[in-house]
Coordinates of C-alpha atoms and ligand atoms in Angstrom, one line a residue:
X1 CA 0.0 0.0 0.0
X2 CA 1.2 3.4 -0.6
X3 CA -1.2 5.9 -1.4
X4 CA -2.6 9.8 -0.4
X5 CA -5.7 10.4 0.4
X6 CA -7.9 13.3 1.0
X7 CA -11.7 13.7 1.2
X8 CA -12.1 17.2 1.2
X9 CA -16.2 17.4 1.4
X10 CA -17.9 18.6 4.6
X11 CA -20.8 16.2 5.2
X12 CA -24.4 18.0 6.5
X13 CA -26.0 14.4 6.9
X14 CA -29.5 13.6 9.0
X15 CA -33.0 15.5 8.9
X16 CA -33.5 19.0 8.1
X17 CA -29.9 19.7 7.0
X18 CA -30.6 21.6 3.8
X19 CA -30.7 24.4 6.6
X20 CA -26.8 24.2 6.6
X21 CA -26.5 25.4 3.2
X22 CA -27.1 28.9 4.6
X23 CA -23.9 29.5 6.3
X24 CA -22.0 27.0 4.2
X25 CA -22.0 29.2 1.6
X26 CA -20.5 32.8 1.3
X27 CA -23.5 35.5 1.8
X28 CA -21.8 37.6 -0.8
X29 CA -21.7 35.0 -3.6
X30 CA -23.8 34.9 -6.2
X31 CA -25.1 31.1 -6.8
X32 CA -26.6 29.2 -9.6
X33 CA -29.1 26.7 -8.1
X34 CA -28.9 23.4 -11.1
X35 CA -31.8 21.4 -10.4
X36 CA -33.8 18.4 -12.5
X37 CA -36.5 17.8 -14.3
X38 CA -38.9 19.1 -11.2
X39 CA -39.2 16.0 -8.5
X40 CA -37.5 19.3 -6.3
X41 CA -40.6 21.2 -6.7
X42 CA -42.9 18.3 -5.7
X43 CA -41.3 16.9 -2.3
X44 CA -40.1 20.4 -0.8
X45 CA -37.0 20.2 -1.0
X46 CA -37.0 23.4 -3.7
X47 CA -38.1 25.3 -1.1
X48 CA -35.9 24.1 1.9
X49 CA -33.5 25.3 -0.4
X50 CA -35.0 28.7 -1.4
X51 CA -35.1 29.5 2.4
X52 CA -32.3 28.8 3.0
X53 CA -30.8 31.0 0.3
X54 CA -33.2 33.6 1.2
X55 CA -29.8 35.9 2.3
X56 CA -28.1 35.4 -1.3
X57 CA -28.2 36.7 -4.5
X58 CA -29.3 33.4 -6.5
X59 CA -30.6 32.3 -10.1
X60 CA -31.3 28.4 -11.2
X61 CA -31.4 26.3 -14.1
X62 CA -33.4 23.5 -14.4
X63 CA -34.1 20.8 -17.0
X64 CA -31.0 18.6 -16.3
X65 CA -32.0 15.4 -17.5
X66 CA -31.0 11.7 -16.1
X67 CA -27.2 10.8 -17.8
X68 CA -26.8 14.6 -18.3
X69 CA -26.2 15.9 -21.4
X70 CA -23.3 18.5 -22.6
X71 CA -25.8 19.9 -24.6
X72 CA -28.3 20.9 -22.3
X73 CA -25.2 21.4 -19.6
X74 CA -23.7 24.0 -22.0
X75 CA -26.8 26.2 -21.3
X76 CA -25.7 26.8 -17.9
X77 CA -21.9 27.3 -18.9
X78 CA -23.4 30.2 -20.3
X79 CA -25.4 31.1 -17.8
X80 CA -22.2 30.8 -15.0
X81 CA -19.9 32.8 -17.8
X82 CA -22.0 35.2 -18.6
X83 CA -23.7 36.2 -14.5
X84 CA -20.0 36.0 -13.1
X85 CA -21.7 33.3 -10.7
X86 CA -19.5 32.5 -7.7
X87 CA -20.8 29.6 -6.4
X88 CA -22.9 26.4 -8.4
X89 CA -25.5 24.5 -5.6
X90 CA -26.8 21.5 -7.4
X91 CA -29.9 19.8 -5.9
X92 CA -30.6 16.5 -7.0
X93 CA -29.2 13.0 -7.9
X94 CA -26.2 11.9 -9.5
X95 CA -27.2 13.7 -13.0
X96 CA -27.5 16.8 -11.5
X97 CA -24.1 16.6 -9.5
X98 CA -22.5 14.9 -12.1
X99 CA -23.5 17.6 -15.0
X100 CA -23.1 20.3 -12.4
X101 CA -19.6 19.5 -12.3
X102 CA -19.4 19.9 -15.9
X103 CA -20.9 23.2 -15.5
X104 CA -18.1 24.1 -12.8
X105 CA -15.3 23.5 -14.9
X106 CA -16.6 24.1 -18.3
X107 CA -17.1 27.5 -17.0
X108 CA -13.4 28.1 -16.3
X109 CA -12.6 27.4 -20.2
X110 CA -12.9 28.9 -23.2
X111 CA -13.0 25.8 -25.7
X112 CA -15.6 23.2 -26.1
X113 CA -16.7 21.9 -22.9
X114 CA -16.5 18.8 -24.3
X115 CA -12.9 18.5 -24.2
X116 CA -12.8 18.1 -20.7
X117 CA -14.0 14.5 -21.8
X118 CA -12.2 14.0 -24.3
X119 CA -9.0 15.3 -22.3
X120 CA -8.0 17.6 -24.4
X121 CA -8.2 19.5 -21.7
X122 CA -6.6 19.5 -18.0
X123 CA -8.9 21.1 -15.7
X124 CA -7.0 23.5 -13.9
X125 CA -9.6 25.4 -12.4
X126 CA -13.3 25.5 -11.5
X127 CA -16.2 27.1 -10.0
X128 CA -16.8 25.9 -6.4
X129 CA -19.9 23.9 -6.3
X130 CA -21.9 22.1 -3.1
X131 CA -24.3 19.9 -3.4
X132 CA -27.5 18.9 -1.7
X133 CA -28.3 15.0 -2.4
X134 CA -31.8 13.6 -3.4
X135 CA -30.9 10.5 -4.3
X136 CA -28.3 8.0 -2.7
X137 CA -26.4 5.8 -5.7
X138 CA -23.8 7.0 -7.1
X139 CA -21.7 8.9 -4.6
X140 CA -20.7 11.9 -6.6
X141 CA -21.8 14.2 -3.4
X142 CA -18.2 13.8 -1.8
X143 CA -16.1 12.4 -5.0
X144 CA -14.5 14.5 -7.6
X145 CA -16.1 12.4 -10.7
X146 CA -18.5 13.0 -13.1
X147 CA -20.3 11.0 -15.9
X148 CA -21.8 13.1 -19.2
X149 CA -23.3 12.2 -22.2
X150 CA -23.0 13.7 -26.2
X151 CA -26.1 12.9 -27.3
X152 CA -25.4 13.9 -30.4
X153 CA -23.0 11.2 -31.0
X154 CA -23.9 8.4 -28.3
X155 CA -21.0 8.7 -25.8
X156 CA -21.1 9.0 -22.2
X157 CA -17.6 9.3 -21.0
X158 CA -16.4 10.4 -17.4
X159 CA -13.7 12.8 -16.0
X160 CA -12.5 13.9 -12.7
X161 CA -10.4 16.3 -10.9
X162 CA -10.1 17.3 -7.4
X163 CA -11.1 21.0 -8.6
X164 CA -14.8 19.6 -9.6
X165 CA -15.1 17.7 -5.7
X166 CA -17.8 19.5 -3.8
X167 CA -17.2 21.8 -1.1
X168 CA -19.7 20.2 1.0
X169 CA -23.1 17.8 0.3
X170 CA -26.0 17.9 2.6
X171 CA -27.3 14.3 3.0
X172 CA -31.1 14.4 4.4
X173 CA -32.6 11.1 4.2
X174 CA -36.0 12.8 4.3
X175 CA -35.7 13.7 0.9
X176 CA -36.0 9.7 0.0
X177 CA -39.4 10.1 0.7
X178 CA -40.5 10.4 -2.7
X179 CA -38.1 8.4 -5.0
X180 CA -40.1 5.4 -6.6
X181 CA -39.0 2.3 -5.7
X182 CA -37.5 1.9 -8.7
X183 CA -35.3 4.5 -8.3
X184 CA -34.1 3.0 -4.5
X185 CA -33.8 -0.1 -5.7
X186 CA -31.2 1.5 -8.4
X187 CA -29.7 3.0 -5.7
X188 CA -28.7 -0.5 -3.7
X189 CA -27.4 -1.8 -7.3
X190 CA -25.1 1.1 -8.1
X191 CA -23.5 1.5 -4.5
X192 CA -23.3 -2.5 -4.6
X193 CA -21.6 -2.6 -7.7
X194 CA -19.0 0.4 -6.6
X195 CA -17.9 -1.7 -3.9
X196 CA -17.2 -4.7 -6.2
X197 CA -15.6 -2.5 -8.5
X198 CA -13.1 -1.7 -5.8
X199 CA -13.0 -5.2 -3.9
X200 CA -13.2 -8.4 -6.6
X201 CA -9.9 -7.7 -7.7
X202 CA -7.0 -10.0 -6.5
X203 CA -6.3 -10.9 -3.4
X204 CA -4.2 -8.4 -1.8
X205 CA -4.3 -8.4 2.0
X206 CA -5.5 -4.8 2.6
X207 CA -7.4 -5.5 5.4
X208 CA -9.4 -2.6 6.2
X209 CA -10.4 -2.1 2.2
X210 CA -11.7 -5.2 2.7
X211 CA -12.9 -5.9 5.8
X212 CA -15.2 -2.1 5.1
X213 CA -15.8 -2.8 1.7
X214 CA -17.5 -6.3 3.3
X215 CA -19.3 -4.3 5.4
X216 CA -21.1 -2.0 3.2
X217 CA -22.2 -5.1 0.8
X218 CA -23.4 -6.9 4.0
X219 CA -25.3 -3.7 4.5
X220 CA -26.5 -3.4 1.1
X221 CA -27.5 -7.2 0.6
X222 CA -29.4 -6.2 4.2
X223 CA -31.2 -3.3 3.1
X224 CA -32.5 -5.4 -0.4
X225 CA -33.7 -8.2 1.7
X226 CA -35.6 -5.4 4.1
X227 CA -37.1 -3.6 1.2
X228 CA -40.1 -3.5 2.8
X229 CA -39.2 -1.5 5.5
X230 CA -38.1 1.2 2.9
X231 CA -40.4 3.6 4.6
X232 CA -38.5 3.5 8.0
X233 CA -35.7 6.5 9.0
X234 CA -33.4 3.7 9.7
X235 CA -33.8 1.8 6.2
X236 CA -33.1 4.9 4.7
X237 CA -30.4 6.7 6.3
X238 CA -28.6 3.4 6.2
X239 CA -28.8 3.2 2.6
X240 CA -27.7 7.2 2.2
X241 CA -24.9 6.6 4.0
X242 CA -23.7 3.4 2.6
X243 CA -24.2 4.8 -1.1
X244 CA -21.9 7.8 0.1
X245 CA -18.8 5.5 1.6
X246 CA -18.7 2.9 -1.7
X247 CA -17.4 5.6 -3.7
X248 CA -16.0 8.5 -1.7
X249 CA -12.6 7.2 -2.4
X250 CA -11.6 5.3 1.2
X251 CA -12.9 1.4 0.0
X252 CA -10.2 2.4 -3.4
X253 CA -7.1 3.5 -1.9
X254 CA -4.1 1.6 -2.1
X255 CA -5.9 -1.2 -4.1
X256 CA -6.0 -2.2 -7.2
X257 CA -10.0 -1.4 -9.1
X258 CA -11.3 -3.2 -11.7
X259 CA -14.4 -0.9 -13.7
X260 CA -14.9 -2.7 -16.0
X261 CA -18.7 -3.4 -16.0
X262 CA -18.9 0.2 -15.5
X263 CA -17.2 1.0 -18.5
X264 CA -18.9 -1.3 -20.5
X265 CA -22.4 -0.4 -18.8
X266 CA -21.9 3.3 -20.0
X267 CA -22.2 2.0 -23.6
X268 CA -25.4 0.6 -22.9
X269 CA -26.9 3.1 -21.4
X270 CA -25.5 5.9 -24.2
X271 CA -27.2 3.4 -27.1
X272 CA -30.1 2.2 -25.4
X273 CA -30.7 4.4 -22.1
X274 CA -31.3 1.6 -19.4
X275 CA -30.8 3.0 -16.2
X276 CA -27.0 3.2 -15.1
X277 CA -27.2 0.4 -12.9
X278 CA -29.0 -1.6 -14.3
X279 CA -26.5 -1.4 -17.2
X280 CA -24.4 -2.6 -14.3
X281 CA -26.6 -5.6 -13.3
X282 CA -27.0 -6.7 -16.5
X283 CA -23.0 -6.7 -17.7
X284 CA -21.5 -7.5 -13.8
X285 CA -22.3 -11.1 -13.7
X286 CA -21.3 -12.4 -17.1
X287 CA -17.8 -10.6 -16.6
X288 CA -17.6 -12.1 -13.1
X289 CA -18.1 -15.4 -15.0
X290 CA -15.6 -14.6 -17.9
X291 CA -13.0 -13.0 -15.5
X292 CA -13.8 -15.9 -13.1
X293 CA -9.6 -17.0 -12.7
X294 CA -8.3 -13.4 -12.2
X295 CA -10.9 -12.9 -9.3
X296 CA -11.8 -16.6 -7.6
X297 CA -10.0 -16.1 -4.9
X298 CA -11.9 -12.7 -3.8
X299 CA -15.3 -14.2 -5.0
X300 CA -14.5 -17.1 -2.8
X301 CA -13.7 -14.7 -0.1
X302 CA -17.0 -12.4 -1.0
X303 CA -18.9 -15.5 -0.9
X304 CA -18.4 -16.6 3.2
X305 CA -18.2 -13.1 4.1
X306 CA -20.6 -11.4 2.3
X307 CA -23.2 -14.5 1.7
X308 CA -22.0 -16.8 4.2
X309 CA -21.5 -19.7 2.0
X310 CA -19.8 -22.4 3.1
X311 CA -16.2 -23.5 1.2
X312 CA -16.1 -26.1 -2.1
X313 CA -14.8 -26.2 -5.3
X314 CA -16.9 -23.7 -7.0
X315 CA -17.1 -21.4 -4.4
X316 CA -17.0 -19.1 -6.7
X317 CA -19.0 -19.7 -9.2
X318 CA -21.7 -20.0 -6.4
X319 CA -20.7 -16.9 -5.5
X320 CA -21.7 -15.2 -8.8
X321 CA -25.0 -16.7 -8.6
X322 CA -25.8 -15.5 -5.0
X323 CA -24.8 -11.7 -6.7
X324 CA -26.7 -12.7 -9.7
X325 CA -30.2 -14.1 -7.6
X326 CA -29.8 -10.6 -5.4
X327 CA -30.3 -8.6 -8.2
X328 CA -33.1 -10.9 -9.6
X329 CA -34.9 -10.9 -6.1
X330 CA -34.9 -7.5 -6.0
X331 CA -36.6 -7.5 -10.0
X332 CA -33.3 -6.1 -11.7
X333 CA -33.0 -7.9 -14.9
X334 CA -29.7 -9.6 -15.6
X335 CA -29.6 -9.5 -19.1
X336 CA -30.1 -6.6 -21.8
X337 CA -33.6 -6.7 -23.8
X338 CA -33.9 -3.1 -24.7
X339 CA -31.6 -3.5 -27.8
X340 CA -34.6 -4.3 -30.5
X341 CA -34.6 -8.4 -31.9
X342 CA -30.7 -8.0 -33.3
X343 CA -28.5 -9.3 -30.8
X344 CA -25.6 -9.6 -33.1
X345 CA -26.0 -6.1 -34.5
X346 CA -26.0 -4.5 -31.2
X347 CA -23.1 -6.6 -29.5
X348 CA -20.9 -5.3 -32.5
X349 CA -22.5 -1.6 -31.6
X350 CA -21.2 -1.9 -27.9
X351 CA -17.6 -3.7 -28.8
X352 CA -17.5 -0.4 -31.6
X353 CA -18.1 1.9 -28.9
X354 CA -15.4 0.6 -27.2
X355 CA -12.9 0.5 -30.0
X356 CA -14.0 4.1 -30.4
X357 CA -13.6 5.4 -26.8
X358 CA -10.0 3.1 -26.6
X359 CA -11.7 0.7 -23.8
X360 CA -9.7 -2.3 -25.0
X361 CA -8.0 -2.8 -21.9
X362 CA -10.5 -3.2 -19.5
X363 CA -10.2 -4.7 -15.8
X364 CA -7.9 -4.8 -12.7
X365 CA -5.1 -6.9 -14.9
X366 CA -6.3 -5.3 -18.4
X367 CA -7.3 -8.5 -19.4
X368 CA -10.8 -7.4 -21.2
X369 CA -9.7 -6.9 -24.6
X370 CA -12.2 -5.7 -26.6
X371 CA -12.8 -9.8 -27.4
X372 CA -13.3 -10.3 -24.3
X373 CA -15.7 -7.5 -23.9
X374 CA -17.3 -9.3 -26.7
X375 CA -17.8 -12.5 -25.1
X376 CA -19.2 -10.9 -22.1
X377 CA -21.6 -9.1 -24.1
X378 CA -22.7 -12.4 -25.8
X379 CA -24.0 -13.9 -22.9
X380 CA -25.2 -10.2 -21.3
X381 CA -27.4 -9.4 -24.1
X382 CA -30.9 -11.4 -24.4
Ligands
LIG1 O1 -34.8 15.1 -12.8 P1 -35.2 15.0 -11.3 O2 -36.4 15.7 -11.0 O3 -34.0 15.2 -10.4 O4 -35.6 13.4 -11.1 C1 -34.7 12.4 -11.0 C2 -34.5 11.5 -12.2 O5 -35.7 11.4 -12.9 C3 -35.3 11.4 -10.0 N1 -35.1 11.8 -8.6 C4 -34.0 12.2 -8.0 N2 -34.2 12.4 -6.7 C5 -35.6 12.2 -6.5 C6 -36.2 11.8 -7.7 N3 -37.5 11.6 -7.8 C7 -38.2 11.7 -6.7 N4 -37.7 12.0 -5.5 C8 -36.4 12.3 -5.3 N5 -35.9 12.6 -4.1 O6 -34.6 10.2 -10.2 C9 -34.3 10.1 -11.6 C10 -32.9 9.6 -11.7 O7 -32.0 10.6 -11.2 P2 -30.4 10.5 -11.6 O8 -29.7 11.6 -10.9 O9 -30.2 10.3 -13.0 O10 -30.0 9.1 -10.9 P3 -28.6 8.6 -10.2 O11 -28.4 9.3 -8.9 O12 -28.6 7.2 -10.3 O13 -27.5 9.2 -11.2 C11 -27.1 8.5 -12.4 C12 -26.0 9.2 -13.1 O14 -24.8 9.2 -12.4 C13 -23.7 8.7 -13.1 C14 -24.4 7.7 -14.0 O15 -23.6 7.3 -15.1 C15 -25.7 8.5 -14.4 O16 -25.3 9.4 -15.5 N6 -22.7 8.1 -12.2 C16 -21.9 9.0 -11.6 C17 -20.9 8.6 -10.7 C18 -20.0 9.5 -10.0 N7 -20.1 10.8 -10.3 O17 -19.1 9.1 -9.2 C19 -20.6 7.2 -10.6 C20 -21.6 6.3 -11.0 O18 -21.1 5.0 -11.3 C21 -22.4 6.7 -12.2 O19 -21.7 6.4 -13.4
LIG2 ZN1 -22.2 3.4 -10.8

């Protein structure tokens, strides 16, 4: 292990926090609120927000849609650029942190926003930004990455930088109230498969990453089995605060991460837009399956001390089925159906993707070459 680590965002977490934003942010800053397509409006938590800005100078933009887009992002660019805004507050769920982030460095650069994805540019610079979560998934409240989509061409790439991490996120679980189960149920997915992402690697002997990143999929696999107390204070904080610590950065340090599925997952969403995790569900357990002798030895250790299983020759392979069956129980399909009736046309769409956007190394040892991405696609897509 040798590593640095910083997590530089202050946490506001527990009922009626939005309050905090108020002397979290500087009175004499002007801020751009960036908000959804209206779910805000409908459960309050616009106008926590409102009052709690009611000593600022503020503006908003709203209409940023789920796997933001740089097109409708660039509208706020403008907005930031051309209002000398100070400070950006998103309010929302991933999409809305994610593109605000976008909107935060974009601002600070003259080009094409766009390039920040491309990397043709470094960000060297951004807008501060805070955030105020409404939906537990994907972590972005306290990381420094971000996830956007071109729709005019199909790709959703990702970027980070430490200048993009938010100053602070406010984490009321109050504000669960009204996201459809669907939408939960997304949430357990995503957080479940950050963890794996940064766990069923190879056998290392970190012992904390592992030991935590057991933990919070003991959790998870606990709150999917108690969905039906998804209306408790308990259920729910426990799931905001799990989502938050799979990908804030600690479970990853010092070990290696795989991101594969996520990589791959991205292309189905950007062709077909399933939801980003269940993109996830669908790709994670046939590339368990075709990575299966890089990772046995963690899936044999995920298996007795995530799913209690007891020890046998295909430990492993049991232990993608028990991953598989939680996502089933919890009606998350495991295979892709929203591709139309050509399966061969759209496994060659994905594995062009991926040439295009130079994924052809994917994995913890690099060993998903694009034909390998191929194969996994064969038996992920229905
Ligand atoms: O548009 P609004 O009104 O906000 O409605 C949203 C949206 O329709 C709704 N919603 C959010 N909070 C709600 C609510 N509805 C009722 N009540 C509430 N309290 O839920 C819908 C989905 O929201 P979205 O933000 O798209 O979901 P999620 O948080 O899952 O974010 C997904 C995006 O994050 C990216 C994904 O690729 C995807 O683009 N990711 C970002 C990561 C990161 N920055 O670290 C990592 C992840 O792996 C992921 O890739
Ligand atoms: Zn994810």
């Amino acid at each position: 292990m040798r590593f640095s680590y910083v997590n530089t965002t202050q946490i506001f977490f527990g009922q009626g926090q939005i309050s905090s934003i108020q002397s979290s942010i500087s009175p004499s800053d002007k801020v751009l609120v960036i908000y959804g397509s209206g779910s805000i409006k409908k459960n309050g938590v616009y106008d926590q927000v409102v009052n709690s800005l009611k000593d600022h100078h503020w503006v908003e933009f709203s209409g940023v849609e789920a796997n933001p887009t740089k097109e409708t992002l660039d509208k706020a660019v403008d907005i930031v650029k051309q209002q000398n805004i100070d400070f950006i507050l998103a309010v929302g769920g991933g999409s809305v942190i994610d593109g605000s982030k976008y909107v935060a460095a974009a601002a600070k650069y003259q080009g094409d926003g766009w390039d920040i994805l491309t990397g043709d540019y470094q960000i060297s610079d951004a807008t501060p930004l805070g955030a105020v979560l409404t939906l537990p998934a994907t972590g972005s409240e306290s990381n420094a990455g971000a996830v956007i989509t071109k729709a005019a061409t199909q790709d959703k790439l990702s970027f980070g930088s430490p200048h993009v991490q938010p100053k602070f996120a406010v984490m009321d679980p109050d504000v669960m109230k009204t996201l459809p189960e669907k939408q939960l149920i997304n949430g357990i997915v995503d957080a479940w498969v950050h963890v794996c992402e940064q766990y069923l690697t190879t056998s290392h002997g970190a012992m904390v990453q592992d030991g935590y990143a057991e933990t919070l999929l003991r959790t998870l696999k606990t709150l999917g089995e108690s969905f039906e107390q998804r209306d408790s204070d308990g259920w729910r904080e426990n799931l905001m605060w799990t989502a938050n610590q799979a990908l804030n950065g600690l479970i990853g340090t010092g070990v290696p991460q795989d991101w594969a599925t996520h990589m791959i997952g991205h292309e189905l969403t950007a062709l077909w837009g399933v939801d980003h995790a269940r993109s996830l569900a669908i790709v994670q357990p046939s590339l368990l399956r075709n990575q299966l002798e890089h990772k046995r030895s963690k899936l044999e250790q995920m298996g007795v001390n995530v799913f209690g299983l007891t020890k046998s020759d295909d430990l492993a392979e049991r232990t993608i089925n028990a991953i598989e069956n939680f996502y089933q129980t919890m009606q998350v399909s495991t295979q892709l159906t929203e591709h139309g009736d050509n399966k061969q046309k759209a496994i060659d769409a994905v594995v062009s993707q991926l040439e295009h956007h130079g994924l052809k190394a994917l994995g913890e040892n690099k060993t998903i070459t694009l034909e390998a991405s191929r194969q996994i696609l064969t038996s992920a897509i229905a």
